[in-house]
Short mmCIF file of C-alpha atoms in Angstrom, two decimals:
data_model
loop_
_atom_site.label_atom_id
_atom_site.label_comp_id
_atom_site.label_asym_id
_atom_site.label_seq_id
_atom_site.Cartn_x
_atom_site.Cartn_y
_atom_site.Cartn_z
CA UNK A 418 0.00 0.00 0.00
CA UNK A 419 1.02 3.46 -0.50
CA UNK A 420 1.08 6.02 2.57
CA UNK A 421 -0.32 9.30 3.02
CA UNK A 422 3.10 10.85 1.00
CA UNK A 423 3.12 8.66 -1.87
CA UNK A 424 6.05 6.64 -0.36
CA UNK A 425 5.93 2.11 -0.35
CA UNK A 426 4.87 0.39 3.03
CA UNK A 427 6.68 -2.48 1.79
CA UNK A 428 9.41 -3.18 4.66
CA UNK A 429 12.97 -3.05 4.18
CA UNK A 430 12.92 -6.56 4.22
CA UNK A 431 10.82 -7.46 1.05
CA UNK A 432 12.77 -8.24 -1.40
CA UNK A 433 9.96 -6.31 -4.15
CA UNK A 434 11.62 -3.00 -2.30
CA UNK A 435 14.60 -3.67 -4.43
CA UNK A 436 12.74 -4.25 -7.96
CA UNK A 437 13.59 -1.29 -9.49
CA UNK A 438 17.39 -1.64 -8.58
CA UNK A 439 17.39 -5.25 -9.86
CA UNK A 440 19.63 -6.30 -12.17
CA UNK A 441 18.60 -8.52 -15.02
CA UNK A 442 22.28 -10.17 -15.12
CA UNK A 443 22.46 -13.57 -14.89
CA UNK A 444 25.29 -13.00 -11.87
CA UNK A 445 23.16 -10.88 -9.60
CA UNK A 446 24.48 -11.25 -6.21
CA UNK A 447 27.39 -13.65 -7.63
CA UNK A 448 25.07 -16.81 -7.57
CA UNK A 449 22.59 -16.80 -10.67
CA UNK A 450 19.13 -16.01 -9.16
CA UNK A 451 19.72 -17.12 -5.64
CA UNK A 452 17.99 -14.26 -4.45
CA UNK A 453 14.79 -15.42 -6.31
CA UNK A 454 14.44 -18.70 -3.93
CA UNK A 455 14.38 -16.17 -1.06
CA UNK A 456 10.89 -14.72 -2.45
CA UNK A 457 7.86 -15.38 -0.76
CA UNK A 458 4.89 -16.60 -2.31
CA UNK A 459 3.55 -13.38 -2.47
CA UNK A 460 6.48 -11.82 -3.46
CA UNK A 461 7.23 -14.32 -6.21
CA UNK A 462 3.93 -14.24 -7.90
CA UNK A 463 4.53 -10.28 -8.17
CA UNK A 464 7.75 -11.04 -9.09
CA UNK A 465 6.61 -13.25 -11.76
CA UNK A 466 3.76 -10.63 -13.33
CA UNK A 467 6.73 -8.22 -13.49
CA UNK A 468 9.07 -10.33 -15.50
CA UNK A 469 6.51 -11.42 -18.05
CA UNK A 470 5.59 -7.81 -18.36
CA UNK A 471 9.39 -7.06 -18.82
CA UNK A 472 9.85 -9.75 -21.12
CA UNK A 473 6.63 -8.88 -23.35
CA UNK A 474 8.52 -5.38 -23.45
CA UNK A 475 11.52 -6.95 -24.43
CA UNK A 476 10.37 -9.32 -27.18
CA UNK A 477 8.03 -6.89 -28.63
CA UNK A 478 10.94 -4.36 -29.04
CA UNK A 479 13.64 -6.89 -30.04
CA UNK A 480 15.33 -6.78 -27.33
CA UNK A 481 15.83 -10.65 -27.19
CA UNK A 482 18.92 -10.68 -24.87
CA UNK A 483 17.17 -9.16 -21.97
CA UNK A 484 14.30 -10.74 -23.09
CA UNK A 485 16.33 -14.38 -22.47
CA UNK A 486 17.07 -13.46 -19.16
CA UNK A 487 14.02 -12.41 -18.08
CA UNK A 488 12.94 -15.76 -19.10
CA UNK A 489 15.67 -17.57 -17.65
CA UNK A 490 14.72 -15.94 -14.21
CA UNK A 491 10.92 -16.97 -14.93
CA UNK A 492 12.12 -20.76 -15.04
CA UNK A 493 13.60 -20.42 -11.66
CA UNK A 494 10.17 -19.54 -10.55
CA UNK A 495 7.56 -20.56 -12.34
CA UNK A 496 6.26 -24.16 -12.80
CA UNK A 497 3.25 -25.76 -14.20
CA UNK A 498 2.54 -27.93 -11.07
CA UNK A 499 2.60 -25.25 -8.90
CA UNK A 500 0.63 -22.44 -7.65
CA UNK A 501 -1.91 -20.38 -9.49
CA UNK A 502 0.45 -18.29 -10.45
CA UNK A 503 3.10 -20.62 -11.34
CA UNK A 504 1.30 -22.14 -13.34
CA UNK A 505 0.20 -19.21 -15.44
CA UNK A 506 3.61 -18.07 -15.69
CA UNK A 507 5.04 -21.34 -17.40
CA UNK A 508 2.17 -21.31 -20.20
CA UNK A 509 2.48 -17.12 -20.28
CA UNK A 510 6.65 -17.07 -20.52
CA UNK A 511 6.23 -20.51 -23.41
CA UNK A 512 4.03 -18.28 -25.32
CA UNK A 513 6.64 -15.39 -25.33
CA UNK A 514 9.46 -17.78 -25.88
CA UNK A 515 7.26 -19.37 -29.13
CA UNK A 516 6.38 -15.59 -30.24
CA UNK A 517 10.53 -15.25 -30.45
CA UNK A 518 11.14 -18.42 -32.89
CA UNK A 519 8.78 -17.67 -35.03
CA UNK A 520 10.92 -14.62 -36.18
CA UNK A 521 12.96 -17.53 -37.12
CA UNK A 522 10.55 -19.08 -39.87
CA UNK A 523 13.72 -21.69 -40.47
CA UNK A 524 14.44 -22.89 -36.72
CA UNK A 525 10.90 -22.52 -35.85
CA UNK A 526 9.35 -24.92 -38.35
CA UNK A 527 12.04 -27.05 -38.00
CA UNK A 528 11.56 -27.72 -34.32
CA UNK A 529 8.09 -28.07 -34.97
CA UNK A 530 8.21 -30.34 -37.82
CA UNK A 531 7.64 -33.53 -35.80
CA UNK A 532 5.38 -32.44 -33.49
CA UNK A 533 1.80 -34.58 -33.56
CA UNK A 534 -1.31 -33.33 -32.98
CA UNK A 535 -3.87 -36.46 -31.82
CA UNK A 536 -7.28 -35.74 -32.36
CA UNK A 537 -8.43 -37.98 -29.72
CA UNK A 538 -6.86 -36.01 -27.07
CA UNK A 539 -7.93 -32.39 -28.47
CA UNK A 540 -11.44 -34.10 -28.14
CA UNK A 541 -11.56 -35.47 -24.48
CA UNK A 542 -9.59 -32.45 -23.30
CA UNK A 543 -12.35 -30.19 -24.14
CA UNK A 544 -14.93 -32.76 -22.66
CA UNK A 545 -12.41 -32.83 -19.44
CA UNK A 546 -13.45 -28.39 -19.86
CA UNK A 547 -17.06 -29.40 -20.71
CA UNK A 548 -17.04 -32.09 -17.41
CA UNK A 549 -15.08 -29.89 -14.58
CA UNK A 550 -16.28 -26.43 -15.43
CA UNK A 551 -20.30 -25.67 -14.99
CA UNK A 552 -19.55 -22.24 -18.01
CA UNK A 553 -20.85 -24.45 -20.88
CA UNK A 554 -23.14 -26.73 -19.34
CA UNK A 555 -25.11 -23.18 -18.15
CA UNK A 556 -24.42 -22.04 -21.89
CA UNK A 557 -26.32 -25.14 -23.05
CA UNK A 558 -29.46 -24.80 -20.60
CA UNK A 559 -29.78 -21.31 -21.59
CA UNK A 560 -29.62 -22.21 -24.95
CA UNK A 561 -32.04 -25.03 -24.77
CA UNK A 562 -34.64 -23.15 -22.88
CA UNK A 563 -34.54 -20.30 -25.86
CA UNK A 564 -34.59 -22.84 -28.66
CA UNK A 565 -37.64 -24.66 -26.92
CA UNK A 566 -39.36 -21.45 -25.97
CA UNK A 567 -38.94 -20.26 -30.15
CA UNK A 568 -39.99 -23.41 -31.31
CA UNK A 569 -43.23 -23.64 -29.51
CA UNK A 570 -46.03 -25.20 -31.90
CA UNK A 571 -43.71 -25.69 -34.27
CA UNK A 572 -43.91 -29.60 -36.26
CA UNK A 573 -40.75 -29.06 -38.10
CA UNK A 574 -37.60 -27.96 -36.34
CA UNK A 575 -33.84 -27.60 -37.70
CA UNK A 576 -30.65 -27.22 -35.73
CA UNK A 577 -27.80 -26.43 -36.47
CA UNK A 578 -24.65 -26.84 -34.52
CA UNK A 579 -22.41 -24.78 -35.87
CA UNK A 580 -19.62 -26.96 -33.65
CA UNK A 581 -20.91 -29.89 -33.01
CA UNK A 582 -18.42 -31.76 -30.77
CA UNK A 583 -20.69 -32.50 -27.57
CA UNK A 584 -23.81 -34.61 -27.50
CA UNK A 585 -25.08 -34.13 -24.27
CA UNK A 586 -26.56 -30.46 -25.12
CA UNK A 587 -28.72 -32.10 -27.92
CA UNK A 588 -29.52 -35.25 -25.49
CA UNK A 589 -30.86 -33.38 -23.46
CA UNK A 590 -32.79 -31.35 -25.51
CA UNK A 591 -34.71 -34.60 -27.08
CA UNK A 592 -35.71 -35.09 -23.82
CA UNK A 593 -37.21 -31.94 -23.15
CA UNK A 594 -38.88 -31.80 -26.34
CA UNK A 595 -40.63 -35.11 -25.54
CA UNK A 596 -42.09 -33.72 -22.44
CA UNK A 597 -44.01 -31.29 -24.89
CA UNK A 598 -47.90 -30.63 -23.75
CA UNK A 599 -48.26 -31.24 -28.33
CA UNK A 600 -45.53 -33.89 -28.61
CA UNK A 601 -42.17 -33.99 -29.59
CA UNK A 602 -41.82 -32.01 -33.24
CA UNK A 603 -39.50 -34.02 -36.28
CA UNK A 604 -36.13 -32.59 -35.27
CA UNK A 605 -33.47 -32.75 -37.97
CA UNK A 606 -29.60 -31.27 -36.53
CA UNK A 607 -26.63 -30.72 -38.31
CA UNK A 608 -23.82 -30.86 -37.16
CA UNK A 609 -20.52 -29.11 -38.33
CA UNK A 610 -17.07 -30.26 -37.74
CA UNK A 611 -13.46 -30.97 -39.12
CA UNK A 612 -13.65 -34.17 -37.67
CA UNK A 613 -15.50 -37.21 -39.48
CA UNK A 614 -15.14 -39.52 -36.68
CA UNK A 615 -16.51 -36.52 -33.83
CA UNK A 616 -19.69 -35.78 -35.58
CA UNK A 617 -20.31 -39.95 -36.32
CA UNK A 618 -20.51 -40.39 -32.77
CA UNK A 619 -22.65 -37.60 -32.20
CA UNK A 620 -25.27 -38.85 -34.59
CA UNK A 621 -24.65 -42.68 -32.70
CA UNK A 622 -25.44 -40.96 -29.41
CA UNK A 623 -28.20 -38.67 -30.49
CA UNK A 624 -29.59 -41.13 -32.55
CA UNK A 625 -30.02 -44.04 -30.07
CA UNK A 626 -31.71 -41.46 -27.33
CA UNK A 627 -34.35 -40.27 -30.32
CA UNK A 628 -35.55 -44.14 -30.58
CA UNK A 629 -35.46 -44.51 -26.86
CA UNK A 630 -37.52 -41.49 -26.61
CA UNK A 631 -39.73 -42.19 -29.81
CA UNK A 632 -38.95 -38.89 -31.42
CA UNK A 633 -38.62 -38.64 -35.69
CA UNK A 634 -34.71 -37.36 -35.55
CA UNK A 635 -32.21 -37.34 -38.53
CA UNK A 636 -28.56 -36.40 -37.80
CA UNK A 637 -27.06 -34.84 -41.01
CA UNK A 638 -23.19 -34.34 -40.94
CA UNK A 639 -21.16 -31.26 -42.53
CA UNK A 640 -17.42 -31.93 -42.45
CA UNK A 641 -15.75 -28.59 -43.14
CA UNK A 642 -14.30 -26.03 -40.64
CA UNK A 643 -16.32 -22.87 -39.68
CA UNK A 644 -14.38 -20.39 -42.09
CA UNK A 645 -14.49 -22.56 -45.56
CA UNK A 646 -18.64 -23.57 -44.80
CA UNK A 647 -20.93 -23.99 -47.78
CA UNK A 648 -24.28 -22.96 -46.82
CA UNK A 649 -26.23 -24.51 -49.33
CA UNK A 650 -24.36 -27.73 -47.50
CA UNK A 651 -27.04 -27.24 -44.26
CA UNK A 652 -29.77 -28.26 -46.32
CA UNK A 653 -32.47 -26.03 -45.00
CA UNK A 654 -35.81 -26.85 -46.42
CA UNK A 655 -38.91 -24.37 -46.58
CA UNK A 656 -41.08 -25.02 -43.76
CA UNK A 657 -38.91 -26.04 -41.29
CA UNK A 658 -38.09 -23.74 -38.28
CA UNK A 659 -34.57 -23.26 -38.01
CA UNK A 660 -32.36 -22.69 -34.85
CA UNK A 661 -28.70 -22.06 -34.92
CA UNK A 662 -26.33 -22.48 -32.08
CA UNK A 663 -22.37 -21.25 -31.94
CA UNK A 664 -20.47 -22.23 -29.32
CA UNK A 665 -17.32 -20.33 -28.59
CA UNK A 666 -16.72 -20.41 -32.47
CA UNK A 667 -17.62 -16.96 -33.58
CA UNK A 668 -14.39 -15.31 -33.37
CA UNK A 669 -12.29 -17.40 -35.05
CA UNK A 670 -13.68 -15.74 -38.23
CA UNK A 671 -12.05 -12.66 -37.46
CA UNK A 672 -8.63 -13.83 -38.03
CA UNK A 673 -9.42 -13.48 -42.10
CA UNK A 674 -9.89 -10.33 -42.02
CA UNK A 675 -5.77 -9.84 -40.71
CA UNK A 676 -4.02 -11.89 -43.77
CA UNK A 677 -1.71 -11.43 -44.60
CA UNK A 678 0.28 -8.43 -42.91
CA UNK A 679 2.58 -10.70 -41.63
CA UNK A 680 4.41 -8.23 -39.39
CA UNK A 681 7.13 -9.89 -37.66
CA UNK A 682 6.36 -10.59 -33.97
CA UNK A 683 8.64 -8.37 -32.83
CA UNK A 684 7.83 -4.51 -32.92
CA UNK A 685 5.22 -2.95 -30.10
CA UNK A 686 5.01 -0.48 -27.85
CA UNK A 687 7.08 0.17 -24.94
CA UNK A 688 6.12 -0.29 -21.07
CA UNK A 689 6.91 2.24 -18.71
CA UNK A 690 9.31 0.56 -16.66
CA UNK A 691 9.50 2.75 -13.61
CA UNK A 692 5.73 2.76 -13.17
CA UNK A 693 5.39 -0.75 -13.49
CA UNK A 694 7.99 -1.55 -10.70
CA UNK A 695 5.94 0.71 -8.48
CA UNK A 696 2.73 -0.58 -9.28
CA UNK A 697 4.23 -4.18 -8.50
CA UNK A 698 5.39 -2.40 -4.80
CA UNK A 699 1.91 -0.98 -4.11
CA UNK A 700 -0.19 -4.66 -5.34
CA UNK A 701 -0.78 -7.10 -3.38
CA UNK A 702 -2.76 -9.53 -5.99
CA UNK A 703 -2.59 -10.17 -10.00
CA UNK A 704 -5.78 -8.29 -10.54
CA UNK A 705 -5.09 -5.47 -8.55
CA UNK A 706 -1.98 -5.09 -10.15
CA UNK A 707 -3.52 -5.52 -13.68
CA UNK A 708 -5.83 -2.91 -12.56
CA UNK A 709 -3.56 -0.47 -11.65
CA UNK A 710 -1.86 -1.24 -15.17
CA UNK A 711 -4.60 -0.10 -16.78
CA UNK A 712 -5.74 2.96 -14.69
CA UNK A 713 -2.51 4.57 -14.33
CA UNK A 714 -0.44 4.00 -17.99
CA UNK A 715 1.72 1.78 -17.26
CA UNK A 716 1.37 0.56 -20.66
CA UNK A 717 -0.06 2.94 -23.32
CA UNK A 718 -1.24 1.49 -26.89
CA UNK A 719 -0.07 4.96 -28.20
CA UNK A 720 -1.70 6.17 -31.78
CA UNK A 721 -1.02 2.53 -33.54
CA UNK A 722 -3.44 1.00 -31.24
CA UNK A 723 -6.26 3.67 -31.04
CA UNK A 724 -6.42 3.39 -34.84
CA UNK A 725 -6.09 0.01 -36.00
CA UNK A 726 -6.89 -1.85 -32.66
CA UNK A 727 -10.23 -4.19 -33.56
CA UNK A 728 -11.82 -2.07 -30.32
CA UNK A 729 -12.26 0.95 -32.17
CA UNK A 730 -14.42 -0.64 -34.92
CA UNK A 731 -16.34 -4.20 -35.42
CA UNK A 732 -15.90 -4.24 -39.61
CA UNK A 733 -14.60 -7.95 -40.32
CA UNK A 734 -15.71 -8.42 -44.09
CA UNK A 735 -15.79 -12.48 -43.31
CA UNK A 736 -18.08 -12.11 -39.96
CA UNK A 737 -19.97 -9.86 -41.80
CA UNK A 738 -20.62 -12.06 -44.98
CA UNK A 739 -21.33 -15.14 -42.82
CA UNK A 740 -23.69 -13.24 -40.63
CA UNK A 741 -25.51 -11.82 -43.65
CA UNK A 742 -25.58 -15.72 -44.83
CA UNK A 743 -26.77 -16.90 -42.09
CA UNK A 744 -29.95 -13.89 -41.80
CA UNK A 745 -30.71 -15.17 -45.26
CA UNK A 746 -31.80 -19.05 -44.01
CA UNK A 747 -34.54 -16.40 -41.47
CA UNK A 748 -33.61 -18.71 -38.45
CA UNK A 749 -36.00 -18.00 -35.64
CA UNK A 750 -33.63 -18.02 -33.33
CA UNK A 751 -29.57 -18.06 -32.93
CA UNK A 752 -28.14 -18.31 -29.56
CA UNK A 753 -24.61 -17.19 -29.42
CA UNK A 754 -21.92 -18.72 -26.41
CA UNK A 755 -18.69 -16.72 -26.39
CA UNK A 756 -15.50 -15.95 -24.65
CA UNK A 757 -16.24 -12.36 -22.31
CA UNK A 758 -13.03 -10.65 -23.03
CA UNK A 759 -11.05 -8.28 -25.19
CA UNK A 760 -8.24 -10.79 -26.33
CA UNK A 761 -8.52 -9.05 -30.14
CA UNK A 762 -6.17 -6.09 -29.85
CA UNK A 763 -3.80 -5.30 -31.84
CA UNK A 764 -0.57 -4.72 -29.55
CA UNK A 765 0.65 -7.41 -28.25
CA UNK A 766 0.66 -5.92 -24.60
CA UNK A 767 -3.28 -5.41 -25.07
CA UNK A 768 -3.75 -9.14 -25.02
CA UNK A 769 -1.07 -10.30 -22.91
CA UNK A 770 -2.64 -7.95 -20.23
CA UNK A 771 -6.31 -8.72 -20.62
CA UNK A 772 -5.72 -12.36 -21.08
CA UNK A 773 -3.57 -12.80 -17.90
CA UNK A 774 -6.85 -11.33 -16.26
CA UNK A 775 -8.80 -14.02 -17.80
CA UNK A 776 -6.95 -16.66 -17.43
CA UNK A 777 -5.83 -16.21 -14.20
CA UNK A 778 -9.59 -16.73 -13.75
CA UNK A 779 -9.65 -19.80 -15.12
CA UNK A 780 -6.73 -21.24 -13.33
CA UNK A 781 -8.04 -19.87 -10.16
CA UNK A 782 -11.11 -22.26 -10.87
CA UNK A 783 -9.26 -25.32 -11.38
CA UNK A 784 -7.54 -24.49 -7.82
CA UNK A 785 -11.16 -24.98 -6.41
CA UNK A 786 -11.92 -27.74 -8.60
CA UNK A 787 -8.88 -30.56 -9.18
CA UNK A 788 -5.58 -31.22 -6.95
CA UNK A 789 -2.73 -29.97 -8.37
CA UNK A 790 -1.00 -32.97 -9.07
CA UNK A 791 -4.01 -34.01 -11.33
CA UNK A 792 -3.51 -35.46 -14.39
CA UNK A 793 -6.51 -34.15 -15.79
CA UNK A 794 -5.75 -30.37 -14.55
CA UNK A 795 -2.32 -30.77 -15.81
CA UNK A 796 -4.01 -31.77 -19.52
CA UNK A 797 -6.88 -28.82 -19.28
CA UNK A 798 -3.94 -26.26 -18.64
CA UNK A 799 -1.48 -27.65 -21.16
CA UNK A 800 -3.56 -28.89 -23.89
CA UNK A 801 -6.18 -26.17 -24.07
CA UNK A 802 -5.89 -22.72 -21.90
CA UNK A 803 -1.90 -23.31 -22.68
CA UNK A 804 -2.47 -23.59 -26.64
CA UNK A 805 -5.10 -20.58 -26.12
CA UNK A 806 -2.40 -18.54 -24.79
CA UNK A 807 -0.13 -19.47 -27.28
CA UNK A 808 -2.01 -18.28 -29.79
CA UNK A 809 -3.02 -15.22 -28.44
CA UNK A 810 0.56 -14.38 -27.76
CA UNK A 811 2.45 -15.51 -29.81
CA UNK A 812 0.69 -15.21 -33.04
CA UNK A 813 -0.30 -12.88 -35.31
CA UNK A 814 -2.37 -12.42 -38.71
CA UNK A 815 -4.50 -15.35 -39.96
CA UNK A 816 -2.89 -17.43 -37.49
CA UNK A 817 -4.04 -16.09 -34.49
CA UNK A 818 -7.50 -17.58 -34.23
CA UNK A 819 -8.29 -16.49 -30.33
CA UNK A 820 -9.88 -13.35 -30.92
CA UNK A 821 -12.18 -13.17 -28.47
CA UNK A 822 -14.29 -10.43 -27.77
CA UNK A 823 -16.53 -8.50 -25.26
CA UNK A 824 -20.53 -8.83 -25.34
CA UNK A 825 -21.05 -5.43 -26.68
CA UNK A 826 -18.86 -6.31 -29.71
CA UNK A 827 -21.51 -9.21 -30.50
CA UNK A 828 -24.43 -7.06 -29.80
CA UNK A 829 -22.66 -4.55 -32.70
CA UNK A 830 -21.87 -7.12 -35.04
CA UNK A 831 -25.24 -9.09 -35.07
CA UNK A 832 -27.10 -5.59 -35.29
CA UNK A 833 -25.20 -4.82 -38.56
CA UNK A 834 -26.17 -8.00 -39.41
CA UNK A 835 -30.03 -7.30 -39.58
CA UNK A 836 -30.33 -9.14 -36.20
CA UNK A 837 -32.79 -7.82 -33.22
CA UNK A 838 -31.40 -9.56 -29.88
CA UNK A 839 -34.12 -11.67 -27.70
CA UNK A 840 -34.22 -11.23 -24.03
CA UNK A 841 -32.97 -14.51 -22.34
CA UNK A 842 -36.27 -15.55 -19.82
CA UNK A 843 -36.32 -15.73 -16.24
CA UNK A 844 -36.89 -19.53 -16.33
CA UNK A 845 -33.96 -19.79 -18.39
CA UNK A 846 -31.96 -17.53 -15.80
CA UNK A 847 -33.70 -19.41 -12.96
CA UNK A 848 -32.63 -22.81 -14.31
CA UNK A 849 -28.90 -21.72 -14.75
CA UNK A 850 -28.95 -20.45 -11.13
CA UNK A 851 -29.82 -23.69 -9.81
CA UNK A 852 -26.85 -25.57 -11.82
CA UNK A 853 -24.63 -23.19 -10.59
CA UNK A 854 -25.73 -24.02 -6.79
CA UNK A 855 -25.43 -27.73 -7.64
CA UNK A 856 -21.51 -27.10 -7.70
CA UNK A 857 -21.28 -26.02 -4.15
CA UNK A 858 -19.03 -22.89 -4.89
CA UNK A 859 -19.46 -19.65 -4.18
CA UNK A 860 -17.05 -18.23 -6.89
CA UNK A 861 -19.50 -19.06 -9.79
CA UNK A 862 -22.15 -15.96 -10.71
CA UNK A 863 -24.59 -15.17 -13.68
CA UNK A 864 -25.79 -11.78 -14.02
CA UNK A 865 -28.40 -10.61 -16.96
CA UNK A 866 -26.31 -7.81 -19.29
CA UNK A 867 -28.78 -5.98 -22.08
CA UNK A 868 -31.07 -9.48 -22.14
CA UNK A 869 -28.14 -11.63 -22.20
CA UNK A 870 -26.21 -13.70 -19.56
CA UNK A 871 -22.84 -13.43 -18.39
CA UNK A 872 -21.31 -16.18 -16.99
CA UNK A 873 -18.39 -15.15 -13.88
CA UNK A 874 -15.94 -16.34 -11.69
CA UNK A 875 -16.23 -13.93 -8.67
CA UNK A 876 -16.76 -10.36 -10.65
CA UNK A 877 -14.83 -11.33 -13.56
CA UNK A 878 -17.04 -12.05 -16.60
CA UNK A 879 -15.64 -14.56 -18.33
CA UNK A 880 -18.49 -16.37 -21.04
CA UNK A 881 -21.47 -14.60 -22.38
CA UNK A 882 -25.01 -16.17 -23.72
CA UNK A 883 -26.95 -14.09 -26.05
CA UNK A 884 -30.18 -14.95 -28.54
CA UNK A 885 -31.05 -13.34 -31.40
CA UNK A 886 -33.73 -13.32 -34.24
CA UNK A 887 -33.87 -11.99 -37.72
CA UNK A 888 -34.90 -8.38 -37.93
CA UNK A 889 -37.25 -7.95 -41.03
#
């Protein structure tokens, strides 16, 4: 805390009083980073947050010797089976460390060349996300309840996922639809996905609980990803009522609209250094350090940022085109799930900053959730949040496929569209408050933003739930 004269209370005994006299030589004190295993916990997650700062400042002005040992220190500290902030640190400081190879197209791809990506896992890693965190099983009730509540009367109904890797939202939405007061209506859902062998089990699944349940069901399948989808492929026929669902896919299509500038990773603003250090002595936690980040300059976006950033304007001609596609089919309703946060600006200190918020979040959630020497944390962090990181730091152009955004963003981009957003219902809202009281933790909220929901861990938003009709 600061006093009355603007002076630290930190005591002369804290090592963070000597941050701004720290050298980043590897012989500090004569023993490489002995010092650092004197830091508290505390002190060493504060400790951490500064270095990544200082080695974002360092990569993004090419300054890759300091920004080594920066690093180096971060290894001393940092660890993926260890504390919150640990943890974030190792997947944070990898991310910086990939975002410096890749100014070295040669080295980078060839250390990459051999690296396997297994389907199998990518798939139960985001059912291990799907199973441990309550975000999109609230998504999916939400989204039920609106598709039920639009499709009321209605004989004839089409969905379609535009990801369709999770069967249980659909399963359960058979069974509600046979509970209806008219019986069940024909449902016909297809589902969209790269994967031949994800969306075959889905129909497996979805079909066996349709016989069980005696409802007329057809599963068609769309291979294809999101950004190269045929409409005409979705095989809408007149007089069906259509409903279209988008789980945390949205953004990706904003990456086209970035190819291919192909700016080197290297080359943003600077941080101020001085104010950094001292708002690292006057924080005692990552947010309210992030906070005081962003309230007091310590890093400015300068006049790069305020006119190109993606915050200043929602244009993306490929969102745009596929939003305009997708009005033309007249749905009767679209409910949209998406990441709550601004990871789409254009420096890279913009992201790193608001997705260590975000993150942090996440992590923080796990900590309540699975021991840390879990196997299955371990493989949520690496495998998924980790690779989100990674991509949000260390890429750029059409590569950097993370670009999530906040729920005003939506609201401006489906109103462009020719879309009027529908108020989520209180027995929608009612039945997500009761899943999130089934998990026994006080950390999960839902609040109701502009007729949508925003799903939070604490008071940091971190999913959003909106609906939306066509506007004729």
């Amino acid at each position: 805390m600061l006093q009355d004269d603007g002076s630290s209370s930190v005591t002369s005994s804290s090592p963070l009083q000597n941050f701004p006299m720290m050298s980043l030589s590897p012989n500090f004190g004569g023993s490489p980073y002995q010092w650092l295993k004197d830091l508290k916990s505390e002190d060493r997650g504060l400790y951490l947050i500064h270095l990544l700062l200082t080695s974002a400042n360092h990569v993004a002005n090419g300054n890759l010797e300091n920004a080594n040992i920066a690093l180096d220190q971060i290894s001393h500290l940092a660890s993926p089976n260890g504390d919150t902030m640990q943890r974030i640190a190792s997947y944070f400081a990898e991310s910086l460390a990939d975002r410096i190879l890749r100014s070295w197209n040669g080295i980078y791809k060839a250390l990459n060349s051999t690296k396997l990506r297994v389907v199998s896992e990518d798939i139960l890693v985001k059912k291990m996300f799907f199973e441990y965190f309550p975000f999109l099983k609230v998504a999916s009730v939400i989204a039920n309840q609106a598709i039920i509540e639009a499709m009321e009367g209605e004989k004839m109904v089409h969905i379609v996922d535009l990801n369709a890797s999770e069967p249980l939202q659909w399963r359960a939405l058979l069974q509600d639809l046979s509970a209806r007061p008219e019986g069940p209506p024909h449902l016909r859902i297809t589902g969209i996905h790269q994967q031949k062998q994800v969306l075959e089990q889905i129909a497996h699944v979805l079909t066996e609980e349709a016989e069980k349940l005696d409802i007329p069901f057809q599963f068609h399948q769309v291979v294809s990803k999101l950004e190269n989808l045929d409409i005409e492929k979705l095989r809408v026929k007149t007089g069906e009522a259509l409903a279209i669902s988008s789980v945390m896919q949205l953004h990706t299509l904003l990456a086209h609209d970035d190819e291919p500038q192909k700016k080197s990773p290297l080359g943003f603003k600077h941080l101020n250094g001085l104010h950094l250090q001292r708002a690292i002595l006057n924080q005692n936690t990552l947010g309210d350090l992030l906070e005081k980040e962003t309230t007091t300059n310590v890093f400015s976006p300068g006049n790069e940022s305020a006119s190109s950033s993606p915050l200043s304007s929602t244009a993306s001609t490929k969102m745009d085109g596929f939003l305009h596609a997708l009005w033309g089919l007249s749905p009767k309703v679209m409910v949209v799930t998406e990441q709550d946060s601004n990871h789409n600006g254009t420096t890279l200190m913009e992201r790193l900053s608001e997705s260590l918020y975000f993150y942090a979040a996440l992590f923080d959630c796990l900590e309540f959730t699975l021991q840390r020497t879990s196997l299955e944390r371990l493989k949520v962090e690496k495998m998924l949040f980790g690779e989100e990181i990674k991509n949000i730091v260390a890429c750029e152009g059409g590569e950097r496929k993370e670009r999530h955004e906040k729920l005003d963003k939506w609201f401006q981009r489906f109103d462009g569209a020719g879309f009027a957003n529908v108020p989520l219902s209180y027995y929608s809202m009612l039945q997500a408050r009761r899943l999130l009281q089934s998990y026994s933790c006080e950390g999960y909220k839902i609040k109701e933003e502009n007729g949508s929901v925003v799903i939070c861990w604490h008071d940091r938003a971190l999913f959003s739930v909106s609906a939306w009709r066509c506007r004729r």
